[in-house]
Coordinates of C-alpha atoms in Angstrom, one line a residue:
I1 CA 99.8 110.4 103.7
E2 CA 102.6 110.2 101.2
E3 CA 105.0 108.7 103.7
I4 CA 102.5 106.1 105.0
A5 CA 101.8 105.1 101.3
F6 CA 105.5 105.1 100.5
R7 CA 106.3 102.8 103.6
K8 CA 103.2 100.4 103.0
T9 CA 103.9 100.0 99.3
K10 CA 107.9 99.5 99.9
K11 CA 107.2 96.7 102.3
R12 CA 104.5 95.0 100.1
P13 CA 105.8 94.7 96.6
W14 CA 103.4 91.8 95.8
I15 CA 100.5 94.3 96.1
K16 CA 99.9 95.7 92.5
V17 CA 97.2 98.1 92.8
W18 CA 96.6 100.8 95.7
F19 CA 93.6 103.0 96.3
I20 CA 91.8 105.0 99.0
G21 CA 89.3 102.8 100.7
G22 CA 85.7 103.5 101.3
E23 CA 82.8 104.4 99.3
L24 CA 82.6 107.8 97.8
E25 CA 79.2 108.6 99.2
G26 CA 80.9 108.4 102.8
F27 CA 83.4 111.2 101.6
K28 CA 80.6 113.8 101.6
P29 CA 82.1 116.0 104.5
F30 CA 85.4 115.6 102.9
I31 CA 84.5 116.2 99.3
T32 CA 83.2 119.7 100.0
S33 CA 86.9 120.6 100.0
P34 CA 88.2 120.1 96.6
A35 CA 91.8 121.2 97.5
A36 CA 91.8 118.6 100.5
V37 CA 90.6 115.9 98.0
G38 CA 93.3 116.6 95.5
K39 CA 96.0 116.9 98.2
V40 CA 95.0 113.5 99.4
Q41 CA 95.0 111.8 96.1
K42 CA 98.3 113.3 95.0
A43 CA 100.1 112.3 98.2
L44 CA 98.7 108.8 97.8
Y45 CA 99.9 108.7 94.3
R46 CA 103.6 110.0 94.9
G47 CA 103.8 107.9 97.9
V48 CA 102.8 104.5 96.0
K49 CA 105.0 105.5 92.9
R50 CA 107.9 106.3 95.2
G51 CA 107.5 102.8 97.1
N52 CA 106.8 100.8 93.8
P53 CA 107.0 102.6 90.5
E54 CA 105.3 99.6 88.8
A55 CA 102.4 99.7 91.1
L56 CA 99.1 101.1 90.0
V57 CA 96.9 103.7 91.7
H58 CA 93.2 104.0 91.1
T59 CA 90.8 106.7 92.3
G60 CA 89.3 104.6 95.2
G61 CA 86.5 106.3 97.1
T62 CA 84.4 104.1 95.0
P63 CA 80.4 104.9 94.5
W64 CA 78.6 102.3 96.0
N65 CA 76.5 101.7 92.8
I66 CA 77.1 102.1 89.0
G67 CA 73.8 103.7 88.4
E68 CA 73.2 107.4 87.5
N69 CA 73.8 108.7 91.1
G70 CA 77.3 106.6 91.4
R71 CA 78.2 107.9 87.9
E72 CA 77.5 111.5 88.9
W73 CA 79.5 111.0 92.1
M74 CA 82.5 109.8 90.2
K75 CA 82.1 112.5 87.7
G76 CA 82.2 115.0 90.3
Y77 CA 85.4 113.3 91.9
L78 CA 87.1 113.3 88.6
K79 CA 86.3 116.9 88.0
I80 CA 87.9 117.8 91.3
L81 CA 91.1 115.8 90.4
A82 CA 91.3 117.5 87.0
G83 CA 91.0 120.8 88.6
E84 CA 93.3 120.3 91.6
I85 CA 96.0 117.9 90.4
P86 CA 96.1 118.1 86.7
D87 CA 99.5 116.8 86.5
I88 CA 98.3 113.4 88.0
R89 CA 96.9 110.7 86.0
V90 CA 95.6 107.8 87.8
D91 CA 95.9 104.4 86.4
G92 CA 92.2 103.6 86.7
T93 CA 88.8 104.2 88.3
A94 CA 86.5 101.9 90.5
I95 CA 82.9 101.5 90.7
H96 CA 80.6 99.2 92.3
T97 CA 77.8 97.0 90.8
Y98 CA 75.2 96.3 93.2
Q99 CA 71.7 96.2 91.9
T100 CA 68.6 94.2 92.0
G101 CA 69.5 91.8 89.3
P102 CA 71.9 91.6 86.3
E103 CA 69.3 93.3 84.0
N104 CA 67.5 95.4 86.7
P105 CA 68.6 97.7 85.6
D106 CA 70.6 96.6 82.5
L107 CA 74.1 96.4 83.7
D108 CA 75.5 96.3 80.1
K109 CA 74.1 99.7 79.7
E110 CA 75.2 100.9 82.9
I111 CA 78.7 100.0 82.0
H112 CA 78.5 101.6 78.6
D113 CA 77.2 104.7 80.3
Y114 CA 80.1 104.8 82.9
I115 CA 82.8 104.5 80.1
E116 CA 81.1 107.4 78.3
M117 CA 81.2 109.3 81.5
L118 CA 85.0 108.7 81.7
R119 CA 85.6 109.9 78.1
P120 CA 85.7 113.6 78.6
F121 CA 88.3 113.0 81.5
G122 CA 90.5 110.8 79.0
Y123 CA 89.8 107.7 81.1
A124 CA 87.5 105.8 78.5
D125 CA 90.2 103.3 77.7
S126 CA 91.6 103.1 81.2
K127 CA 91.3 100.2 83.8
I128 CA 88.0 99.7 85.7
Y129 CA 87.8 98.0 89.0
F130 CA 84.4 96.5 89.5
D131 CA 85.9 95.8 93.1
E132 CA 82.4 95.1 94.7
G133 CA 79.0 94.0 93.5
M134 CA 76.6 91.0 92.8
N135 CA 76.2 89.4 96.3
Y136 CA 73.2 87.4 95.2
F137 CA 72.0 85.5 98.4
S138 CA 71.8 81.9 98.2
Y139 CA 68.5 81.4 100.2
T140 CA 65.0 82.8 100.3
I141 CA 64.1 84.0 103.7
P142 CA 60.8 86.1 103.3
S143 CA 60.8 87.1 107.1
R144 CA 64.0 88.9 106.4
S145 CA 63.4 90.1 102.8
M146 CA 66.4 88.0 101.9
T147 CA 66.3 86.6 98.3
P148 CA 68.7 85.6 95.4
Y149 CA 66.2 87.9 93.3
S150 CA 67.3 91.1 95.0
G151 CA 71.2 91.7 95.0
N152 CA 72.9 92.3 98.4
S153 CA 69.5 91.5 100.3
G154 CA 71.3 88.9 102.4
N155 CA 74.2 91.0 103.4
G156 CA 73.3 90.9 107.0
W157 CA 73.1 87.1 107.3
Y158 CA 76.2 85.7 109.2
I159 CA 74.9 82.5 110.2
G160 CA 76.4 80.7 107.3
M161 CA 75.3 77.5 105.3
L162 CA 71.9 76.0 106.5
S163 CA 72.3 72.7 104.4
Y164 CA 74.5 71.0 101.9
D165 CA 71.5 70.2 99.9
T166 CA 71.4 72.5 96.7
G167 CA 68.0 74.3 96.5
K168 CA 66.5 76.4 94.0
S169 CA 67.7 79.8 95.6
E170 CA 71.4 78.4 95.5
K171 CA 71.0 77.6 91.9
M172 CA 69.3 81.0 91.1
A173 CA 72.2 82.9 93.0
A174 CA 74.9 81.0 90.8
A175 CA 72.8 81.8 87.6
F176 CA 72.5 85.6 88.4
T177 CA 76.2 85.6 89.3
I178 CA 77.0 84.1 85.9
R179 CA 74.8 86.6 84.2
H180 CA 76.2 89.5 85.9
Y181 CA 79.6 88.5 84.8
L182 CA 78.6 88.4 81.2
P183 CA 78.6 92.3 80.5
M184 CA 81.9 92.8 82.5
L185 CA 83.3 90.2 80.1
K186 CA 82.1 92.2 77.2
Y187 CA 84.0 95.3 78.4
A188 CA 87.2 93.1 79.3
K189 CA 89.2 95.6 77.6
N190 CA 88.5 97.9 80.6
A191 CA 87.4 95.4 83.3
T192 CA 90.5 94.6 85.2
C193 CA 88.6 93.3 88.3
A194 CA 85.2 91.9 88.8
N195 CA 84.6 91.1 92.5
D196 CA 81.4 89.0 94.0
F197 CA 81.4 90.8 97.2
S198 CA 79.9 88.2 99.5
H199 CA 80.4 86.7 102.8
L200 CA 82.8 83.5 102.3
W201 CA 80.1 81.1 103.2
N202 CA 78.3 82.0 100.1
F203 CA 81.2 80.1 98.3
F204 CA 82.3 77.5 100.9
D205 CA 81.9 76.5 104.5
Y206 CA 84.7 76.4 107.1
D207 CA 85.8 73.0 105.8
L208 CA 86.1 74.3 102.4
T209 CA 83.1 72.3 101.1
M210 CA 82.0 74.2 98.0
N211 CA 78.6 76.0 97.6
V212 CA 77.3 75.9 94.0
K213 CA 77.9 79.7 93.7
L214 CA 81.8 79.0 93.7
T215 CA 81.2 77.2 90.4
A216 CA 79.6 80.0 88.5
L217 CA 82.9 81.5 86.9
N218 CA 84.1 78.0 86.1
V219 CA 80.7 77.0 84.4
L220 CA 80.7 80.5 82.6
A221 CA 84.4 79.8 81.3
N222 CA 83.5 76.4 80.1
M223 CA 80.4 77.5 78.2
L224 CA 82.4 80.4 76.4
G225 CA 85.8 78.7 75.8
D226 CA 87.9 81.1 74.0
A227 CA 85.1 83.2 72.8
D228 CA 85.8 86.8 72.0

């Protein structure tokens, strides 16, 4: 693993952050061996730093949700790292933020609680990569239980845009996306990445015609300006 990480990092100096992919819940068989977890994470860290000393390494193995279960998974993961490789300090942690809506549950509180969970491990001021989340669907399709009012409910939709007309659901998906970004901006000191994980058509079609959702961040930035 260390040699693979070294070679990949060496050949790709433009990539600034490296991590072990996959969601932590999928590591269940693997995580029963703390020594193995520590060995893999250490090998990745050493390989990346050999290949590019300026590159960052975060925990990876991201829990799928920042709720209590996700925080407990990450807490257990950090305990393993602290016990098995106390000499290694990763450059940040990652967590996904899929939930029903921006305030269902309250994302502001979820992020606060996540940071507090990191505190005993010395990572409360470290970088956080919200590398997946949101995915508010742009249509309402009752027969498939797909709606912007339930985050990630349209993840199985691969047909793409149905129309260039902008309907209520598209507007709501964009509005929820804006609202989801707000608490992440509140914790901008930590939040290094905030990724809306959606199929590309949620933002534009194959001719690069924009969906209204693609304007969400621009609208938010224009509204906030240089606000702290």
